[in-house]
mmCIF file of C-alpha atoms in Angstrom:
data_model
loop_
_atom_site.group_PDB
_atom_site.id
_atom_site.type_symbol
_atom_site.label_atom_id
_atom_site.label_comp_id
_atom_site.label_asym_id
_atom_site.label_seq_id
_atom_site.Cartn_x
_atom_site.Cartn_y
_atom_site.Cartn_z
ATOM 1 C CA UNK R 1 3.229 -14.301 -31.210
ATOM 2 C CA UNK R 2 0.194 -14.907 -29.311
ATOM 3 C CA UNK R 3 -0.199 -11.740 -27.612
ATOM 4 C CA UNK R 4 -3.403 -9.740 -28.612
ATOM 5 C CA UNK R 5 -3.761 -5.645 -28.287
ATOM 6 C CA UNK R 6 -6.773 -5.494 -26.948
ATOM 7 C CA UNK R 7 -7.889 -1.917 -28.753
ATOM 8 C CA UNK R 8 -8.087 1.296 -27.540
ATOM 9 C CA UNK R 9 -12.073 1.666 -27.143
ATOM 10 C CA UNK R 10 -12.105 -1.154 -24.556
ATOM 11 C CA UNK R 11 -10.242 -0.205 -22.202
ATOM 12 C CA UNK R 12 -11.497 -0.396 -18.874
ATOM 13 C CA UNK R 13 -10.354 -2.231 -15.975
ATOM 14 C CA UNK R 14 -13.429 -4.522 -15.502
ATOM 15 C CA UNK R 15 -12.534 -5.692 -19.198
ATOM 16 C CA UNK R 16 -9.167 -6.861 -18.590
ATOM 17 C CA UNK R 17 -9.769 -9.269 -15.464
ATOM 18 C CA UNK R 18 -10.429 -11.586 -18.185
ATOM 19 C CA UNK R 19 -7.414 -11.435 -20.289
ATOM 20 C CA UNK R 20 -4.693 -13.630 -20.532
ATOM 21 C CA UNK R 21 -1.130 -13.479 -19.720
ATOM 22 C CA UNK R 22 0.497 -11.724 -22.322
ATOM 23 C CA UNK R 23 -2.643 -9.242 -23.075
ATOM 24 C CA UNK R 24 -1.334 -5.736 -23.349
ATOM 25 C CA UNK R 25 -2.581 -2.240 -23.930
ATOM 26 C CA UNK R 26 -0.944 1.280 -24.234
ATOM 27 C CA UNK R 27 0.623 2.795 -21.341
ATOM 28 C CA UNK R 28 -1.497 6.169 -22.103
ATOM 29 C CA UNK R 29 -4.606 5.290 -22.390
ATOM 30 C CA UNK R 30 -4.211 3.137 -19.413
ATOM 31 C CA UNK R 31 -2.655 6.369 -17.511
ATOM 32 C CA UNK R 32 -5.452 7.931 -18.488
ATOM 33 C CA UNK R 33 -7.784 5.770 -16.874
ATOM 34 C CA UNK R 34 -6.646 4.972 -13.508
ATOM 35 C CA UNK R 35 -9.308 5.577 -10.747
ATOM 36 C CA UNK R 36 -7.743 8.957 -9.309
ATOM 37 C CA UNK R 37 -9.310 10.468 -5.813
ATOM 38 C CA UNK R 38 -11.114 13.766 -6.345
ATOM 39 C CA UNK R 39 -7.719 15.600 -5.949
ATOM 40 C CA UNK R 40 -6.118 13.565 -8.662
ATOM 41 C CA UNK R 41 -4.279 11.065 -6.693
ATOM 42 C CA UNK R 42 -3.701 7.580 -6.889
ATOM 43 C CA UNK R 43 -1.801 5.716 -3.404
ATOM 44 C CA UNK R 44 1.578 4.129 -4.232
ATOM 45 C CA UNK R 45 3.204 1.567 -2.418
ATOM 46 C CA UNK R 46 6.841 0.971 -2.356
ATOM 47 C CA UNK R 47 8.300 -2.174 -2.369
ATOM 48 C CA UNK R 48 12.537 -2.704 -1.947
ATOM 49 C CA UNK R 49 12.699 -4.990 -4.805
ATOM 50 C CA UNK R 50 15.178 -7.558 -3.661
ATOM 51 C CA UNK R 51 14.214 -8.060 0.072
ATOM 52 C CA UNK R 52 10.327 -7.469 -0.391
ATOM 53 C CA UNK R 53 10.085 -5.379 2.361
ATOM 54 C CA UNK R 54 7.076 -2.725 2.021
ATOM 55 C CA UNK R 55 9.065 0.978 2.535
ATOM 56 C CA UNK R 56 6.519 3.669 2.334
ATOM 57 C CA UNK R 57 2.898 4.390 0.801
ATOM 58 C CA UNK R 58 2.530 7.298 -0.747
ATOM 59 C CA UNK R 59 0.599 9.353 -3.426
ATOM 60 C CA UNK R 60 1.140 10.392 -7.392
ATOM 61 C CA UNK R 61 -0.823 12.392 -9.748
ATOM 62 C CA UNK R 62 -0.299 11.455 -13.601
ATOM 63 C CA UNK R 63 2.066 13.427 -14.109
ATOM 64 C CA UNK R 64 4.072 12.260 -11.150
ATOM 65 C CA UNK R 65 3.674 8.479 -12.660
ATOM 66 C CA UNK R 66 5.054 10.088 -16.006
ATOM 67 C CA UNK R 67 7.997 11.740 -14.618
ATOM 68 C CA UNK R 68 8.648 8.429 -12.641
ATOM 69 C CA UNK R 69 8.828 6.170 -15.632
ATOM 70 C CA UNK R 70 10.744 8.512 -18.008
ATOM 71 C CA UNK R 71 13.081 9.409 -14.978
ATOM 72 C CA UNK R 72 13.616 6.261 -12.974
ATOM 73 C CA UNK R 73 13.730 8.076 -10.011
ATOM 74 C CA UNK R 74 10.665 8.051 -8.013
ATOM 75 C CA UNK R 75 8.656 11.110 -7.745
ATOM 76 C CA UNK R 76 5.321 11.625 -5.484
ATOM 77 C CA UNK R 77 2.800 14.206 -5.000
ATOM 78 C CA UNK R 78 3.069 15.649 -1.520
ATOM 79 C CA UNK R 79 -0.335 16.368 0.043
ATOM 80 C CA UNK R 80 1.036 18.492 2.934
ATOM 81 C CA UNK R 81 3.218 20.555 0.524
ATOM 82 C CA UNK R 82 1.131 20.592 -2.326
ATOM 83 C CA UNK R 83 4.209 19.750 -4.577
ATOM 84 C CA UNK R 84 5.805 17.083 -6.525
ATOM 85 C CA UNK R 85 7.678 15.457 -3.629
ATOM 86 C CA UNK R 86 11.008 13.857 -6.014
ATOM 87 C CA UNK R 87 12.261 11.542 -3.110
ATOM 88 C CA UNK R 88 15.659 11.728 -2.292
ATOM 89 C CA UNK R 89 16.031 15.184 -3.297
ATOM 90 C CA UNK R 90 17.033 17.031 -0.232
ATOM 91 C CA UNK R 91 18.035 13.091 1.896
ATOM 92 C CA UNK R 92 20.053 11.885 -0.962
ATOM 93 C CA UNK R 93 17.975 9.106 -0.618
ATOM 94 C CA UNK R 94 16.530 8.868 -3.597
ATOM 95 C CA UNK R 95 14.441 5.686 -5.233
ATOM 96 C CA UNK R 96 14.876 4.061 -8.058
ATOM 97 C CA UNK R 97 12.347 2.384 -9.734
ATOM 98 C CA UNK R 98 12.690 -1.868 -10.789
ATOM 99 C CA UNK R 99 9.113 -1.912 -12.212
ATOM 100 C CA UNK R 100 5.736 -0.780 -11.716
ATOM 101 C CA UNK R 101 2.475 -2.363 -11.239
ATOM 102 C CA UNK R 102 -1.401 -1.439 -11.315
ATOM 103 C CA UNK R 103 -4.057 -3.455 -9.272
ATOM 104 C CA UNK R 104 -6.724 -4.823 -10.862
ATOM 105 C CA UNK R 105 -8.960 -1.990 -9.851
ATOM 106 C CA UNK R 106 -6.658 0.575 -11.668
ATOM 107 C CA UNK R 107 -6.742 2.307 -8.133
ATOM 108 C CA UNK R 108 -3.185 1.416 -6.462
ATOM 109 C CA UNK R 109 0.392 1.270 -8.290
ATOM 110 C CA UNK R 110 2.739 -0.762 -6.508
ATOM 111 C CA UNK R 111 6.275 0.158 -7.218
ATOM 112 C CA UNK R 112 9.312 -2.130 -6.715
ATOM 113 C CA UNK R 113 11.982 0.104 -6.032
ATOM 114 C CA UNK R 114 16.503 0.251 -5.102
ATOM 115 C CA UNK R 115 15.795 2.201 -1.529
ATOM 116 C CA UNK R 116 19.426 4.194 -0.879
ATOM 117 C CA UNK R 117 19.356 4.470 2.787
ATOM 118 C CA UNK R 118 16.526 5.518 4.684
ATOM 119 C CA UNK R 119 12.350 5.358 2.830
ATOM 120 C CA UNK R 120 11.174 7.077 6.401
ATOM 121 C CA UNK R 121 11.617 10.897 6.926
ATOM 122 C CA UNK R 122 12.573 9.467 10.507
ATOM 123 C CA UNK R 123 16.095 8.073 9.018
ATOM 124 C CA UNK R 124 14.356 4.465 9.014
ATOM 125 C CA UNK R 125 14.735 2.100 6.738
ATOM 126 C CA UNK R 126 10.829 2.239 5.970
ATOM 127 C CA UNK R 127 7.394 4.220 7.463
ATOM 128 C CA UNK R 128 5.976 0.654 9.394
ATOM 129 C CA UNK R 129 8.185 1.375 12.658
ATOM 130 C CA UNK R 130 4.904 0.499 14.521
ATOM 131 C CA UNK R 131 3.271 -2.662 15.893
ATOM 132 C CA UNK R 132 1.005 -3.491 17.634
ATOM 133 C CA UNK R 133 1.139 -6.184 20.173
ATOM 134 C CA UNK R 134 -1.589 -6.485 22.476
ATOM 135 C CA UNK R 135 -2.785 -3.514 23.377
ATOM 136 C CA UNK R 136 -0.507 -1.552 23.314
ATOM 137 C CA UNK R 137 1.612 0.308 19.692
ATOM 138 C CA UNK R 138 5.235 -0.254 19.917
ATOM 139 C CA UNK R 139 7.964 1.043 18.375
ATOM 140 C CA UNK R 140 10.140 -1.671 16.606
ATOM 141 C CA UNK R 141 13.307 0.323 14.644
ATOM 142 C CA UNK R 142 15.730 2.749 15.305
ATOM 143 C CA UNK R 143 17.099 5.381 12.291
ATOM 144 C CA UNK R 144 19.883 4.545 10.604
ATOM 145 C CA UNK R 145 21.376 7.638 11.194
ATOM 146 C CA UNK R 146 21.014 10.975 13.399
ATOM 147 C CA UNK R 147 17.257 12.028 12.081
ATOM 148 C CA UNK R 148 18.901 15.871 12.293
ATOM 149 C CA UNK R 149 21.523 14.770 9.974
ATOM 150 C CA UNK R 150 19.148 13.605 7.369
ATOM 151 C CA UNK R 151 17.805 16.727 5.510
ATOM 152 C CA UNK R 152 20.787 19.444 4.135
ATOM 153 C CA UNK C 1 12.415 -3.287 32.019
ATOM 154 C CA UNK C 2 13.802 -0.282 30.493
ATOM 155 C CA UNK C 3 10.790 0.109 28.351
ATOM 156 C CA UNK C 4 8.478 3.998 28.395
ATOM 157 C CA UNK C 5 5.358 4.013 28.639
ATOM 158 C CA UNK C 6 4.067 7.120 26.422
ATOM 159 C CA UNK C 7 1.448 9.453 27.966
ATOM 160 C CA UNK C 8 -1.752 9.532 26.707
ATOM 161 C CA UNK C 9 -1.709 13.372 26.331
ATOM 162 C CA UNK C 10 1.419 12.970 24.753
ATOM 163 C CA UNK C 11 -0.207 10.755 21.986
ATOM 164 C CA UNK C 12 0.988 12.238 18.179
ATOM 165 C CA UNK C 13 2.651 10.476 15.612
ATOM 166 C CA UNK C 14 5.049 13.636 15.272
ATOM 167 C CA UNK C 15 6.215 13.084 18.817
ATOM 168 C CA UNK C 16 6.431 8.971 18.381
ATOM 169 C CA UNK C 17 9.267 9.856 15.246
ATOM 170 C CA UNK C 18 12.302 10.446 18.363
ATOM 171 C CA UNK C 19 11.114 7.822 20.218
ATOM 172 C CA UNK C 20 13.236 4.809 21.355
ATOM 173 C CA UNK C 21 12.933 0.828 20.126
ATOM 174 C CA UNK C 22 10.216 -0.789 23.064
ATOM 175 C CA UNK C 23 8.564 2.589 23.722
ATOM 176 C CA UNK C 24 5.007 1.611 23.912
ATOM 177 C CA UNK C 25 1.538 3.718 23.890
ATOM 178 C CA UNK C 26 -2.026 2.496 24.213
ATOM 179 C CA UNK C 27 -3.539 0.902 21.274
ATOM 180 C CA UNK C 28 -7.149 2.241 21.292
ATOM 181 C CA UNK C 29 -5.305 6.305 21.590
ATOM 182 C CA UNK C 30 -3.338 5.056 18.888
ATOM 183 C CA UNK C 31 -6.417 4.059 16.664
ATOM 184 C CA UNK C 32 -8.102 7.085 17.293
ATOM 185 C CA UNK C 33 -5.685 9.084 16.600
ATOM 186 C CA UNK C 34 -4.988 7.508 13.125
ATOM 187 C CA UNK C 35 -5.115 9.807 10.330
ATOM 188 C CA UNK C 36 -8.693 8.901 8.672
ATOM 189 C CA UNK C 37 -9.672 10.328 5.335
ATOM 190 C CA UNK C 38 -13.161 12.374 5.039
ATOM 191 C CA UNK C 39 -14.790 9.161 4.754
ATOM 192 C CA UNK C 40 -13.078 7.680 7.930
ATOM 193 C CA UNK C 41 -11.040 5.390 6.114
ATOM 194 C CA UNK C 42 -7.438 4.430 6.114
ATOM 195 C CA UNK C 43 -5.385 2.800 3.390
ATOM 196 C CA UNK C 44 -4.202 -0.923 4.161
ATOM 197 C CA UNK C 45 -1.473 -3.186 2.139
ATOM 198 C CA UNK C 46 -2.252 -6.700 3.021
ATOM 199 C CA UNK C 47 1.477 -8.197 2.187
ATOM 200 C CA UNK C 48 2.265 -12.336 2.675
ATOM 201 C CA UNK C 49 4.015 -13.069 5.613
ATOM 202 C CA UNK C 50 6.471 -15.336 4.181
ATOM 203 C CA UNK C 51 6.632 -14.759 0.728
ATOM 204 C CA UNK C 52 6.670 -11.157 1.378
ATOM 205 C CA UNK C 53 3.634 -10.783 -1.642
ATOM 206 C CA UNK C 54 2.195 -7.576 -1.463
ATOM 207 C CA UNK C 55 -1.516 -9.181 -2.334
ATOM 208 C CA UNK C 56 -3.378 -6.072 -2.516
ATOM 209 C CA UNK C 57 -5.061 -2.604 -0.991
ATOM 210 C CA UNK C 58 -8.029 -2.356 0.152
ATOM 211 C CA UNK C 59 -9.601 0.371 2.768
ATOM 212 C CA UNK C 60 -10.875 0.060 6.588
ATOM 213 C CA UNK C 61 -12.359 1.999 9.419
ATOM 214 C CA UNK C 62 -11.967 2.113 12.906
ATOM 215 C CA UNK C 63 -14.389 -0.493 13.887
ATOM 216 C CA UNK C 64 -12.831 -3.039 11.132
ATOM 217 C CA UNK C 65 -9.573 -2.254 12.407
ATOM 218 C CA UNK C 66 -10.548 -2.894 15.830
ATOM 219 C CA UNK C 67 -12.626 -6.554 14.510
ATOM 220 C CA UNK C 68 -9.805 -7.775 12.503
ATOM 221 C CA UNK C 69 -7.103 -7.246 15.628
ATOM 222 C CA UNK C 70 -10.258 -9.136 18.113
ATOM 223 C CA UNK C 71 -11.116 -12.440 15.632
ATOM 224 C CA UNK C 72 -7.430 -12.857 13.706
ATOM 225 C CA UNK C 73 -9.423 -12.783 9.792
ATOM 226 C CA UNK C 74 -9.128 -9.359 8.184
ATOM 227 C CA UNK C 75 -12.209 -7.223 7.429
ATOM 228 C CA UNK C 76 -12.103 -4.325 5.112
ATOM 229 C CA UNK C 77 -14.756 -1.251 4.738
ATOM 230 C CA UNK C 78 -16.070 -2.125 0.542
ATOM 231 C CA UNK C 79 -15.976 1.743 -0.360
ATOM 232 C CA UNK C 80 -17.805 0.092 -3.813
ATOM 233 C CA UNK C 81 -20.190 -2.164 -1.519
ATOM 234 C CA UNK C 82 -20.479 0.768 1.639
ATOM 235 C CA UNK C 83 -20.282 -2.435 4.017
ATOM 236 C CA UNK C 84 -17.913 -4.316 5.984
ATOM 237 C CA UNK C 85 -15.764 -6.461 3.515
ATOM 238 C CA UNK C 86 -14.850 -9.412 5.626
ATOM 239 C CA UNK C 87 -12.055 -11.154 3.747
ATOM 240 C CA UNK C 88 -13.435 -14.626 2.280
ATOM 241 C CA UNK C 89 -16.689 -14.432 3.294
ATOM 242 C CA UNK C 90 -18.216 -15.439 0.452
ATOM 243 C CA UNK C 91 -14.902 -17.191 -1.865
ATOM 244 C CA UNK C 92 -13.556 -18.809 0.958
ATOM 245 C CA UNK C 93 -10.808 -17.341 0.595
ATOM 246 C CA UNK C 94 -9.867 -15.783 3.903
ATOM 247 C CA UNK C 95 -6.934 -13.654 5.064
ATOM 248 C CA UNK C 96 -5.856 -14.755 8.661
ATOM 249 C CA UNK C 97 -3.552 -11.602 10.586
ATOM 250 C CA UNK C 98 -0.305 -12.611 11.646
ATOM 251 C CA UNK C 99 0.823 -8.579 12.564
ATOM 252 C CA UNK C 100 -0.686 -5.212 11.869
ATOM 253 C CA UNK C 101 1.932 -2.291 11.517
ATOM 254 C CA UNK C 102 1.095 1.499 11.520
ATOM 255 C CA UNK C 103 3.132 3.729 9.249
ATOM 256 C CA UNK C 104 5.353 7.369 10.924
ATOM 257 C CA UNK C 105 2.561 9.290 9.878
ATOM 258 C CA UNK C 106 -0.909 7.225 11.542
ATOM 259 C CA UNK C 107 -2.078 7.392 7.910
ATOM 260 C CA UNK C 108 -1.591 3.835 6.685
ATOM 261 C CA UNK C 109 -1.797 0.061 7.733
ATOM 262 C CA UNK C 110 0.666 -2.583 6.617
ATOM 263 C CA UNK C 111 -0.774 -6.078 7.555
ATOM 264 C CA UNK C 112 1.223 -9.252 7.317
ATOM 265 C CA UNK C 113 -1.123 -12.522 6.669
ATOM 266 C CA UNK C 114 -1.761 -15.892 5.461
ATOM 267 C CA UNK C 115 -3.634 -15.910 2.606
ATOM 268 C CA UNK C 116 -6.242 -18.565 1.775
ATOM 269 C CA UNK C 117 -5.719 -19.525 -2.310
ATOM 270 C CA UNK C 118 -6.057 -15.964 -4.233
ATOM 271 C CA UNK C 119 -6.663 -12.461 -2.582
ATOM 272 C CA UNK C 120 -7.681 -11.112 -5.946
ATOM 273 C CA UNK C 121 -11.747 -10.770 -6.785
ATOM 274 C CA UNK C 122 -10.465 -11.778 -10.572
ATOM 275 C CA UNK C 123 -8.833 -15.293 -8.733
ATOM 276 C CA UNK C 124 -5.704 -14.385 -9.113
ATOM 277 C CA UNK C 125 -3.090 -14.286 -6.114
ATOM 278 C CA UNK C 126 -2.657 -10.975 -5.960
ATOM 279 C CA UNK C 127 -4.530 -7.645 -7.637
ATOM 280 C CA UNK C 128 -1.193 -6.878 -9.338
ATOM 281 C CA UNK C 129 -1.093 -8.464 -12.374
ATOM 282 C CA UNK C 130 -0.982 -5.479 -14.717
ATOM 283 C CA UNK C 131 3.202 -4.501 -15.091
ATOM 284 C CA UNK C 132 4.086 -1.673 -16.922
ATOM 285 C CA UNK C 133 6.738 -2.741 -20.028
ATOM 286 C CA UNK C 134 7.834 0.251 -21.871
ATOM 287 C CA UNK C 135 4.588 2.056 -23.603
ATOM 288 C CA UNK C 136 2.807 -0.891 -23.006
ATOM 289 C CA UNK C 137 0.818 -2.283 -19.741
ATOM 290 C CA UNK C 138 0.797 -6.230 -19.991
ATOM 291 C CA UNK C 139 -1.182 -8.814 -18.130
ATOM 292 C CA UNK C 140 1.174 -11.016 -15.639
ATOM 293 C CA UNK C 141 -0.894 -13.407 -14.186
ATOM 294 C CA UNK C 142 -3.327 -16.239 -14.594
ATOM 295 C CA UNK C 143 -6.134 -16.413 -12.368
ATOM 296 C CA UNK C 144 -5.503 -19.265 -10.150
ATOM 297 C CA UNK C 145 -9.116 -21.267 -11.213
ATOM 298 C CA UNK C 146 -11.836 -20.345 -13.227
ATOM 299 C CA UNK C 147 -13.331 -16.989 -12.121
ATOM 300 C CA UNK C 148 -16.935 -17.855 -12.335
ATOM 301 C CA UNK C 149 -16.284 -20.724 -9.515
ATOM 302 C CA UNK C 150 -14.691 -18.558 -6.715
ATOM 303 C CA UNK C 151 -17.884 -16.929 -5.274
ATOM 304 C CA UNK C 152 -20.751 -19.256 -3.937
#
């Protein structure tokens, strides 16, 4: 066993960039001291875990990142409800999370996740639907399914 | 050429969610109207074209949105730094656009590149080397060469 704890007192993300593979410390006090916005967030990306293809980005407040490991499921904080957003709640297309990451920074979590049907509240398969090419912004997918179907 | 060419007045990414595959609207309305934070920043995932990596997050505005799509090497806004971050400036280690996607809502980028050695400031590949293993957070990766070496 040549994995070290590095202790409590020392956490901070500047300190780690110089551990080595196999380094760990405690979820909480890591939790603790992610680099949260001044509303409390922290920007989420969401990864399908077997094709690689980047879904959605989204947001999470601690407690969201909680709920999401001790659920599975994927829950967000919505900004333009100002509520826990649990994905897949009124769709059916609900996330479930493979593994989750921090950045070195402790200021992005990237999320590998089982996407059931549509990520975008569009009915696509994921939010990046638009490219750009030249100078112009193109759309590049089609919803799986009737967007009016999508929400009960 | 059944493709649409969406009027400028028309220009909202609410409207752009019924569009059809090939409809098409100017690029500069399209970066205006992104969805900019207070600061005038926007949230980009820089993701490996082929290996379909997600490398890292970093932030840009308008006008390093607008350099990156004019000389092909990615430039971020350093929210730390409160300068233009351009991408391997001073490691080497530069990050070369292959496409630039823009999410359903105009409030996130998703770049696909080719990255030069590691996209991480600790010289690792990627920033995401801290994966969350039960109650524990553990250290992934090894930096690709010695840290102290990667900045001239």
């Amino acid at each position: 066993m040549t994995e070290k704890t590095i202790a409590k007192q020392d956490i901070s993300f500047k300190q780690l960039e110089r551990g080595q593979c196999g380094d760990r410390i405690s979820l909480a006090d890591c939790l603790t001291n992610l680099k949260y916005n001044a509303d409390g967030l922290i920007p989420v990306i969401a990864q399908q875990y077997d094709s690689g293809e980047v879904l959605m980005l989204a947001w999470m407040n601690q407690a969201a990142i909680e709920e999401t490991l001790n659920t599975g499921q994927v829950c967000y904080w919505s900004r333009s409800r100002q509520s826990y957003w649990r994905k897949g709640e009124s769709s059916g297309n609900w996330q479930k999370l493979k593994s989750m990451k921090i950045d070195c920074d402790g200021d992005t979590l990237l999320l590998a996740v089982d996407q059931q049907g549509a990520a975008c509240h569009t009915a696509r398969r994921h939010c990046f639907y638009l490219v750009v090419n030249d100078n112009s912004v193109v759309i590049n997918d089609a919803p799986m399914v009737d967007p009016d179907t999508l929400y009960k």
